[in-house]
Amino acid sequence: MDNSACLDSAEKLYPEELPSLFNYVTSKSVAEFDNVEDSSPSNPCQQTWSSTSCPSPDCVLARASEGLVFPEDKKWPFLLRYPISSFGICLGVSSQAILWKTLATSKSMSFLHISLTINLVLWFISVALMVTVLLIYSLKVIFYLEAVCREYYHPIRINFFFAPWIAFLFLVLGVPPLVAKNLHAAFWYVLMTPIFCLELKIYGQWMSGSQRRLSKVANPSDHLAIVGNFVGALLGASMGLKEGPIFFFAVGLVHYMILLVTLYQRLPSSEALPKELHPVFFLFVAPPSVASMAWAQIQGAVRINFFRGFRFSLAWWAYTFPMTGASIATIRYSDEVTNMGTQSLSIVLSGISTFTVVALLLTTILHAFVFRDLFPNDIAIAVSHKRSMTGNKRCHVRSGSSDTIDIEASLKPATSAG
C-alpha cells in the first residue's frame, strides 16, 4: 500500500474502523519487511528495533524515519487526540482540595478562619472532573486500544499512567470531614495495588530493559513513577497503617535518589527537552515535598525565561501539585514551628498554588472550547508505514547512533496545527 492510499483511507476513518486499520497496516508492513533482503542474523529478535517500540505487532510507536498514515493537516478523531496526560488536570485540582483542607484544620493557620466549605466544594469539583476525564479516556480504551497501547510504550506517556491512581489517592486524602471522617484501610490497598504493579513493570525496565534502561530514557516525567510511593505512604500512615507505608516510602526513596542522579547526569549531556515539555521540570519539587509529609506522618529557584517561548499544553499542569505539595509541607512545618515567618510563607505559597491552579484551569477551558487547540493531532502514537520487526516476538536494538536518534526523537512532542 503506498502513502497516498494510506492517507486516503485515513481521511475516511471512523472510530470503529481504527482497530482494523491498525491491523491492516501492521500486516502489510510486516509483509513488506519480509520481502526486503536483510544481512542480519536469521533470528528475528536480533533485528534492529527502536527502544520505544512495543513488543506486540499491534502496538508500534512511530519512529522518526517512518511516515504517518493519518494526515497531519486534518484533525483526527477527538478520542485519538485525547492523551493520558489529561489526568494531570485531576492531579492539580484534587491537590487543591487537600491544600484547603489543611489550611482549614491547621492550628497555626487558625487565625485565617478558613471554612471547610471550600474544601467540600473543591473536593466535589475534583470528583466530577475525575469522573469526566476517566470516562473520556475509558472510551479511548474501548475504541482506540492500539493508541492507548502506544502511549503505554512511550518513554514519557507511560509515566502518566500513574496519574489516575495518584489522583484517587489525592481524593481520599482530601475527603471533607462532612463526607467521611475515617475511611477504611481497604481503600489504601485497592489504590496501591495498581501502583505497585506499574512499578514492577517500569522499575524492572529501568534496571534490565535493554534500550529501556533508565540511563537511556530518563526524563523529568519519571518523577510521577516515584511520587505515587510517597503519596501512598502519606495516606497509609494517616490511616494508622505501619508496614505498608514504610515499605512504599523506602521503595520511593531509593528509586528517587537513583532517578535524581540519573537525570543530573543525563540531561546536561543529552539533547535538550523541547520547550513544550519544560513544565515537567517542576516535578523535581514534588517528590521531596510529599516525602517530607509522608515521613512526618509515619514518624508522628527557576529562571523565568526558562518557561517562555512555547504555547500552552496539558504539560503546564505539572506546575500545580508540586507547588501544592510544597505549600502543604510548609503548613505542616508551621504547625511545629509557629512564628510569623512560617505562617507568612505558608500563606504566600498557598496563594501562589491556588492562583496557579485557577489560572491554568481558565486557560485550559479557553484553549479547549474557544481556541480549540488543546488537543492537537497526537503524532507520538500515530500509525506508521514501516516497521523493523517480523512475527510477534519482541526484538532488541543494536547499539549504534541511529538508536540514540530514535530515542531522542521519541522524547520530542508533536507540534501540529490543532
Short mmCIF file of C-alpha atoms in Angstrom, two decimals:
data_model
loop_
_atom_site.label_atom_id
_atom_site.label_comp_id
_atom_site.label_asym_id
_atom_site.label_seq_id
_atom_site.Cartn_x
_atom_site.Cartn_y
_atom_site.Cartn_z
CA MET A 1 0.00 0.00 0.00
CA ASP A 2 1.54 3.36 -0.99
CA ASN A 3 1.43 6.55 1.04
CA SER A 4 -1.38 8.20 -0.91
CA ALA A 5 -3.64 5.20 -0.46
CA CYS A 6 -2.97 5.19 3.29
CA LEU A 7 -3.79 8.87 3.55
CA ASP A 8 -6.99 8.47 1.53
CA SER A 9 -8.17 5.68 3.81
CA ALA A 10 -7.25 7.66 6.92
CA GLU A 11 -9.29 10.64 5.78
CA LYS A 12 -12.40 8.45 5.72
CA LEU A 13 -11.60 6.94 9.12
CA TYR A 14 -14.35 6.34 11.67
CA PRO A 15 -13.68 5.30 15.26
CA GLU A 16 -14.94 1.77 14.80
CA GLU A 17 -12.65 1.28 11.82
CA LEU A 18 -9.42 2.14 13.62
CA PRO A 19 -8.56 -1.33 15.00
CA SER A 20 -8.91 -2.95 11.61
CA LEU A 21 -6.83 -0.19 10.03
CA PHE A 22 -4.09 -0.71 12.62
CA ASN A 23 -4.03 -4.45 11.98
CA TYR A 24 -4.12 -3.97 8.22
CA VAL A 25 -1.23 -1.52 8.14
CA THR A 26 0.73 -3.72 10.55
CA SER A 27 0.28 -6.86 8.48
CA LYS A 28 1.21 -5.01 5.29
CA SER A 29 4.30 -3.52 6.93
CA VAL A 30 5.44 -6.92 8.15
CA ALA A 31 4.89 -8.45 4.71
CA GLU A 32 6.89 -5.70 3.05
CA PHE A 33 9.67 -6.12 5.58
CA ASP A 34 9.84 -9.85 4.93
CA ASN A 35 10.49 -9.13 1.25
CA VAL A 36 13.47 -6.90 1.96
CA GLU A 37 16.85 -8.57 1.82
CA ASP A 38 18.50 -8.35 5.20
CA SER A 39 22.06 -9.30 6.01
CA SER A 40 21.40 -9.57 9.74
CA PRO A 41 21.12 -12.94 11.54
CA SER A 42 18.08 -15.07 10.91
CA ASN A 43 16.89 -14.77 14.50
CA PRO A 44 14.11 -12.15 14.33
CA CYS A 45 14.92 -10.90 17.80
CA GLN A 46 18.26 -9.64 16.54
CA GLN A 47 16.67 -7.23 14.07
CA THR A 48 17.17 -3.52 14.59
CA TRP A 49 14.30 -2.15 16.65
CA SER A 50 13.61 1.15 18.42
CA SER A 51 13.82 1.19 22.20
CA THR A 52 10.44 2.84 22.38
CA SER A 53 8.73 0.12 20.39
CA CYS A 54 6.01 -2.15 21.67
CA PRO A 55 6.64 -5.91 21.84
CA SER A 56 3.29 -6.61 20.23
CA PRO A 57 2.91 -6.28 16.44
CA ASP A 58 -0.28 -4.31 17.03
CA CYS A 59 1.42 -1.69 19.22
CA VAL A 60 4.30 0.06 17.50
CA LEU A 61 5.46 3.61 18.10
CA ALA A 62 6.12 5.75 15.09
CA ARG A 63 9.84 6.30 14.63
CA ALA A 64 11.37 9.45 13.22
CA SER A 65 12.08 7.66 9.93
CA GLU A 66 8.53 6.40 9.47
CA GLY A 67 5.69 8.01 7.55
CA LEU A 68 2.27 8.62 9.06
CA VAL A 69 -0.98 7.01 7.98
CA PHE A 70 -3.07 9.88 9.34
CA PRO A 71 -2.84 13.25 7.58
CA GLU A 72 -1.19 15.93 9.71
CA ASP A 73 -3.14 18.73 8.04
CA LYS A 74 -6.53 17.34 9.14
CA LYS A 75 -7.96 16.94 12.62
CA TRP A 76 -8.05 13.39 13.87
CA PRO A 77 -10.97 12.00 15.91
CA PHE A 78 -11.18 13.62 19.35
CA LEU A 79 -10.54 10.44 21.32
CA LEU A 80 -7.41 9.76 19.30
CA ARG A 81 -6.13 13.22 20.22
CA TYR A 82 -7.00 12.83 23.92
CA PRO A 83 -3.77 11.98 25.80
CA ILE A 84 -3.21 10.15 29.07
CA SER A 85 -1.58 13.35 30.35
CA SER A 86 -5.10 14.80 30.72
CA PHE A 87 -5.12 13.23 34.17
CA GLY A 88 -2.60 15.91 35.13
CA ILE A 89 -5.58 18.27 35.42
CA CYS A 90 -7.09 15.94 38.03
CA LEU A 91 -3.83 15.99 39.98
CA GLY A 92 -3.80 19.77 40.12
CA VAL A 93 -7.42 20.29 41.14
CA SER A 94 -7.62 17.41 43.64
CA SER A 95 -4.42 18.59 45.33
CA GLN A 96 -6.17 21.91 45.96
CA ALA A 97 -8.82 20.09 47.97
CA ILE A 98 -6.04 18.75 50.20
CA LEU A 99 -4.46 22.20 50.48
CA TRP A 100 -7.63 23.94 51.64
CA LYS A 101 -8.49 21.11 53.99
CA THR A 102 -5.05 21.51 55.55
CA LEU A 103 -5.45 25.29 55.80
CA ALA A 104 -8.83 24.89 57.48
CA THR A 105 -7.67 22.29 60.02
CA SER A 106 -4.14 23.54 60.75
CA LYS A 107 -3.70 25.06 64.22
CA SER A 108 -1.06 27.52 63.06
CA MET A 109 -3.40 28.78 60.30
CA SER A 110 -6.46 29.10 62.55
CA PHE A 111 -6.15 32.91 62.56
CA LEU A 112 -7.26 32.86 58.90
CA HIS A 113 -10.65 31.38 59.90
CA ILE A 114 -10.91 29.35 56.69
CA SER A 115 -14.09 27.32 56.37
CA LEU A 116 -14.12 23.65 55.43
CA THR A 117 -16.80 24.55 52.89
CA ILE A 118 -14.05 25.49 50.43
CA ASN A 119 -12.57 22.03 50.81
CA LEU A 120 -16.02 20.48 50.31
CA VAL A 121 -16.66 22.42 47.09
CA LEU A 122 -13.20 21.73 45.68
CA TRP A 123 -13.50 18.03 46.52
CA PHE A 124 -16.77 17.64 44.67
CA ILE A 125 -15.35 19.54 41.70
CA SER A 126 -12.35 17.21 41.77
CA VAL A 127 -14.60 14.14 41.84
CA ALA A 128 -16.68 15.43 38.92
CA LEU A 129 -13.55 16.26 36.94
CA MET A 130 -12.01 12.86 37.69
CA VAL A 131 -15.15 11.04 36.57
CA THR A 132 -15.28 13.09 33.36
CA VAL A 133 -11.63 12.56 32.41
CA LEU A 134 -11.80 8.87 33.35
CA LEU A 135 -14.95 8.36 31.29
CA ILE A 136 -13.45 10.00 28.20
CA TYR A 137 -10.23 8.04 28.45
CA SER A 138 -12.20 4.83 29.02
CA LEU A 139 -13.90 5.48 25.68
CA LYS A 140 -10.46 5.81 24.13
CA VAL A 141 -9.51 2.44 25.63
CA ILE A 142 -12.64 0.91 24.09
CA PHE A 143 -12.42 2.44 20.60
CA TYR A 144 -8.67 3.10 20.27
CA LEU A 145 -6.96 0.37 22.27
CA GLU A 146 -3.94 0.34 19.95
CA ALA A 147 -3.41 4.06 20.55
CA VAL A 148 -3.54 3.51 24.32
CA CYS A 149 -1.00 0.71 23.92
CA ARG A 150 1.31 3.09 22.05
CA GLU A 151 1.03 5.61 24.86
CA TYR A 152 1.92 2.88 27.36
CA TYR A 153 5.13 2.13 25.46
CA HIS A 154 6.07 5.78 25.03
CA PRO A 155 9.01 6.83 27.29
CA ILE A 156 7.17 9.91 28.57
CA ARG A 157 3.50 8.94 28.34
CA ILE A 158 3.95 5.74 30.34
CA ASN A 159 4.65 7.76 33.49
CA PHE A 160 1.23 9.41 33.26
CA PHE A 161 -0.43 6.02 33.77
CA PHE A 162 0.38 6.62 37.44
CA ALA A 163 -1.61 9.88 37.39
CA PRO A 164 -5.14 8.40 37.70
CA TRP A 165 -4.18 6.38 40.76
CA ILE A 166 -2.32 9.28 42.36
CA ALA A 167 -5.38 11.46 41.74
CA PHE A 168 -7.54 8.86 43.51
CA LEU A 169 -5.10 8.96 46.44
CA PHE A 170 -5.45 12.76 46.49
CA LEU A 171 -9.24 12.44 46.58
CA VAL A 172 -9.03 10.12 49.58
CA LEU A 173 -6.55 12.42 51.34
CA GLY A 174 -8.71 15.48 50.68
CA VAL A 175 -12.07 13.93 51.55
CA PRO A 176 -14.07 16.51 53.59
CA PRO A 177 -14.95 15.66 57.20
CA LEU A 178 -18.61 16.17 56.28
CA VAL A 179 -18.33 13.30 53.78
CA ALA A 180 -16.25 10.88 55.84
CA LYS A 181 -14.07 11.31 58.88
CA ASN A 182 -12.32 7.95 58.86
CA LEU A 183 -12.03 5.82 55.73
CA HIS A 184 -11.40 2.09 55.86
CA ALA A 185 -7.84 0.93 55.16
CA ALA A 186 -9.19 -1.19 52.29
CA PHE A 187 -9.17 1.96 50.13
CA TRP A 188 -5.41 2.14 50.55
CA TYR A 189 -4.84 -1.47 49.50
CA VAL A 190 -7.11 -1.13 46.47
CA LEU A 191 -5.40 2.04 45.22
CA MET A 192 -1.83 0.95 45.91
CA THR A 193 -2.17 -2.40 44.13
CA PRO A 194 -2.18 -0.96 40.56
CA ILE A 195 0.61 1.45 41.52
CA PHE A 196 2.68 -1.47 42.77
CA CYS A 197 2.04 -3.44 39.55
CA LEU A 198 3.05 -0.46 37.39
CA GLU A 199 6.21 -0.02 39.44
CA LEU A 200 7.17 -3.65 38.96
CA LYS A 201 6.91 -3.11 35.20
CA ILE A 202 8.64 0.25 34.95
CA TYR A 203 11.34 -0.23 37.59
CA GLY A 204 12.13 -3.58 36.01
CA GLN A 205 12.64 -1.88 32.66
CA TRP A 206 14.82 0.76 34.29
CA MET A 207 17.15 -1.95 35.61
CA SER A 208 17.14 -4.59 32.88
CA GLY A 209 15.17 -3.24 29.96
CA SER A 210 17.99 -3.15 27.41
CA GLN A 211 17.28 0.06 25.48
CA ARG A 212 14.60 0.97 28.04
CA ARG A 213 17.14 1.31 30.82
CA LEU A 214 16.79 4.42 32.94
CA SER A 215 20.11 5.77 31.71
CA LYS A 216 18.67 5.89 28.19
CA VAL A 217 15.08 7.02 28.72
CA ALA A 218 15.33 9.18 31.88
CA ASN A 219 13.25 12.36 31.71
CA PRO A 220 11.62 14.62 34.34
CA SER A 221 8.19 13.00 33.92
CA ASP A 222 9.67 9.88 35.56
CA HIS A 223 9.02 11.63 38.88
CA LEU A 224 5.39 10.56 38.50
CA ALA A 225 6.58 6.97 38.79
CA ILE A 226 8.20 7.91 42.12
CA VAL A 227 5.79 10.31 43.81
CA GLY A 228 3.00 7.71 44.00
CA ASN A 229 5.07 5.86 46.62
CA PHE A 230 5.21 8.92 48.86
CA VAL A 231 1.54 9.84 48.41
CA GLY A 232 0.59 6.25 49.21
CA ALA A 233 2.84 6.26 52.27
CA LEU A 234 1.24 9.52 53.44
CA LEU A 235 -2.28 8.15 53.05
CA GLY A 236 -1.45 4.81 54.67
CA ALA A 237 0.20 6.45 57.65
CA SER A 238 -2.78 8.78 58.12
CA MET A 239 -5.00 5.66 58.27
CA GLY A 240 -2.87 4.15 61.01
CA LEU A 241 -1.03 1.60 58.88
CA LYS A 242 2.66 0.92 59.53
CA GLU A 243 4.41 -1.72 57.44
CA GLY A 244 2.81 -0.81 54.09
CA PRO A 245 3.57 2.94 54.22
CA ILE A 246 7.14 2.29 55.37
CA PHE A 247 7.63 -0.18 52.51
CA PHE A 248 6.45 2.25 49.82
CA PHE A 249 8.35 5.12 51.41
CA ALA A 250 11.57 3.08 51.27
CA VAL A 251 10.94 1.99 47.66
CA GLY A 252 10.20 5.56 46.61
CA LEU A 253 13.21 6.99 48.41
CA VAL A 254 15.66 4.51 46.86
CA HIS A 255 14.37 4.99 43.33
CA TYR A 256 14.09 8.76 43.77
CA MET A 257 17.79 9.01 44.60
CA ILE A 258 18.63 6.86 41.58
CA LEU A 259 16.38 8.92 39.29
CA LEU A 260 17.72 12.22 40.60
CA VAL A 261 21.33 11.22 39.99
CA THR A 262 20.48 9.81 36.56
CA LEU A 263 18.66 12.97 35.49
CA TYR A 264 21.51 15.20 36.60
CA GLN A 265 23.97 13.03 34.71
CA ARG A 266 21.82 12.60 31.61
CA LEU A 267 20.13 15.93 30.97
CA PRO A 268 23.21 18.15 30.53
CA SER A 269 24.77 15.69 28.08
CA SER A 270 21.60 14.85 26.15
CA GLU A 271 19.54 16.76 23.67
CA ALA A 272 17.54 19.44 25.46
CA LEU A 273 13.94 18.63 26.31
CA PRO A 274 11.58 20.51 23.95
CA LYS A 275 10.12 23.74 25.26
CA GLU A 276 6.60 22.30 25.24
CA LEU A 277 7.69 19.87 27.98
CA HIS A 278 9.64 22.34 30.12
CA PRO A 279 6.84 22.48 32.76
CA VAL A 280 7.55 18.86 33.71
CA PHE A 281 10.87 20.07 35.16
CA PHE A 282 8.74 21.43 38.01
CA LEU A 283 8.09 17.82 39.02
CA PHE A 284 11.52 17.94 40.67
CA VAL A 285 9.72 19.71 43.54
CA ALA A 286 7.03 17.06 44.06
CA PRO A 287 8.88 14.02 45.48
CA PRO A 288 10.79 15.77 48.30
CA SER A 289 7.71 17.81 49.27
CA VAL A 290 5.40 14.79 49.51
CA ALA A 291 8.16 12.61 51.00
CA SER A 292 8.68 15.04 53.88
CA MET A 293 4.96 14.94 54.70
CA ALA A 294 4.88 11.15 54.43
CA TRP A 295 7.85 10.72 56.75
CA ALA A 296 6.40 13.19 59.25
CA GLN A 297 3.12 11.25 59.21
CA ILE A 298 4.91 7.92 59.61
CA GLN A 299 7.08 9.32 62.43
CA GLY A 300 4.32 11.21 64.33
CA ALA A 301 14.61 28.81 42.12
CA VAL A 302 13.80 28.81 38.40
CA ARG A 303 14.61 31.35 35.69
CA ILE A 304 11.51 32.99 34.16
CA ASN A 305 12.92 32.80 30.64
CA PHE A 306 13.12 29.03 31.07
CA PHE A 307 9.32 28.82 30.73
CA ARG A 308 8.84 31.29 27.89
CA GLY A 309 8.54 30.92 24.17
CA PHE A 310 6.15 27.97 23.81
CA ARG A 311 2.42 27.54 23.55
CA PHE A 312 0.07 26.24 26.21
CA SER A 313 -0.40 22.49 26.57
CA LEU A 314 -1.51 19.98 29.19
CA ALA A 315 2.12 19.73 30.30
CA TRP A 316 1.63 23.05 32.12
CA TRP A 317 -0.41 21.23 34.75
CA ALA A 318 2.89 19.85 36.01
CA TYR A 319 3.24 23.19 37.84
CA THR A 320 0.26 22.53 40.10
CA PHE A 321 0.51 19.65 42.52
CA PRO A 322 4.27 20.05 43.20
CA MET A 323 3.56 23.62 44.31
CA THR A 324 0.57 22.42 46.32
CA GLY A 325 2.74 19.74 47.94
CA ALA A 326 5.32 22.36 48.92
CA SER A 327 2.54 24.55 50.36
CA ILE A 328 1.10 21.74 52.47
CA ALA A 329 4.57 20.75 53.67
CA THR A 330 5.16 24.36 54.73
CA ILE A 331 1.88 24.42 56.64
CA ARG A 332 2.84 21.20 58.44
CA TYR A 333 6.18 22.77 59.33
CA SER A 334 4.37 25.87 60.58
CA ASP A 335 2.34 23.65 62.93
CA GLU A 336 5.58 22.51 64.55
CA VAL A 337 7.48 25.81 64.36
CA THR A 338 4.86 28.52 64.68
CA ASN A 339 6.08 32.04 64.05
CA MET A 340 5.38 34.95 61.76
CA GLY A 341 7.89 33.74 59.17
CA THR A 342 6.50 30.22 58.74
CA GLN A 343 2.91 31.49 58.78
CA SER A 344 3.66 34.12 56.16
CA LEU A 345 5.46 31.61 53.96
CA SER A 346 2.52 29.23 54.24
CA ILE A 347 0.09 31.94 53.15
CA VAL A 348 2.28 33.05 50.25
CA LEU A 349 2.85 29.53 48.90
CA SER A 350 -0.83 28.64 49.33
CA GLY A 351 -1.83 31.77 47.44
CA ILE A 352 0.60 31.03 44.62
CA SER A 353 -0.60 27.44 44.44
CA THR A 354 -4.27 28.41 44.27
CA PHE A 355 -3.63 31.15 41.72
CA THR A 356 -1.67 28.71 39.56
CA VAL A 357 -4.47 26.14 39.52
CA VAL A 358 -7.18 28.74 38.82
CA ALA A 359 -5.13 30.35 36.04
CA LEU A 360 -4.36 27.02 34.41
CA LEU A 361 -7.97 25.87 34.72
CA LEU A 362 -9.25 29.00 32.98
CA THR A 363 -6.53 28.76 30.33
CA THR A 364 -7.36 25.10 29.73
CA ILE A 365 -11.04 25.93 29.27
CA LEU A 366 -10.18 28.71 26.82
CA HIS A 367 -7.90 26.53 24.73
CA ALA A 368 -10.34 23.61 24.81
CA PHE A 369 -13.59 25.38 23.96
CA VAL A 370 -12.65 28.79 22.49
CA PHE A 371 -9.35 28.38 20.65
CA ARG A 372 -9.91 24.61 20.17
CA ASP A 373 -6.19 23.85 20.05
CA LEU A 374 -5.77 21.99 23.35
CA PHE A 375 -5.75 18.55 21.71
CA PRO A 376 -3.62 18.61 18.54
CA ASN A 377 -3.03 15.54 16.41
CA ASP A 378 -1.12 13.07 18.57
CA ILE A 379 1.85 12.23 16.36
CA ALA A 380 3.52 10.31 19.20
CA ILE A 381 1.04 7.45 18.77
CA ALA A 382 0.47 7.76 15.03
CA VAL A 383 0.36 4.69 12.80
CA SER A 384 3.48 4.30 10.71
CA HIS A 385 4.14 2.83 7.27
CA LYS A 386 7.36 0.95 8.07
CA ARG A 387 8.35 -1.49 10.76
CA SER A 388 11.63 -3.18 11.53
CA MET A 389 10.15 -6.32 13.00
CA THR A 390 8.93 -9.75 11.92
CA GLY A 391 6.49 -12.01 13.68
CA ASN A 392 5.13 -11.43 17.15
CA LYS A 393 8.43 -11.63 19.04
CA ARG A 394 9.99 -8.72 20.81
CA CYS A 395 13.19 -7.51 19.23
CA HIS A 396 16.10 -5.66 20.74
CA VAL A 397 18.04 -2.68 19.48
CA ARG A 398 21.53 -3.00 18.15
CA SER A 399 23.88 -0.46 19.59
CA GLY A 400 24.52 2.41 17.26
CA SER A 401 23.96 6.09 16.67
CA SER A 402 20.61 5.51 14.98
CA ASP A 403 19.20 4.11 18.22
CA THR A 404 20.08 7.26 20.10
CA ILE A 405 18.44 9.37 17.41
CA ASP A 406 15.24 7.33 17.66
CA ILE A 407 15.15 7.62 21.45
CA GLU A 408 15.72 11.35 21.40
CA ALA A 409 13.13 11.74 18.65
CA SER A 410 10.54 9.94 20.76
CA LEU A 411 11.11 12.47 23.55
CA LYS A 412 10.10 15.29 21.24
CA PRO A 413 6.37 16.09 21.43
CA ALA A 414 4.48 16.53 18.24
CA THR A 415 3.66 20.03 17.17
CA SER A 416 0.97 20.24 14.58
CA ALA A 417 -1.75 22.62 13.65
CA GLY A 418 -4.59 21.86 16.06
#
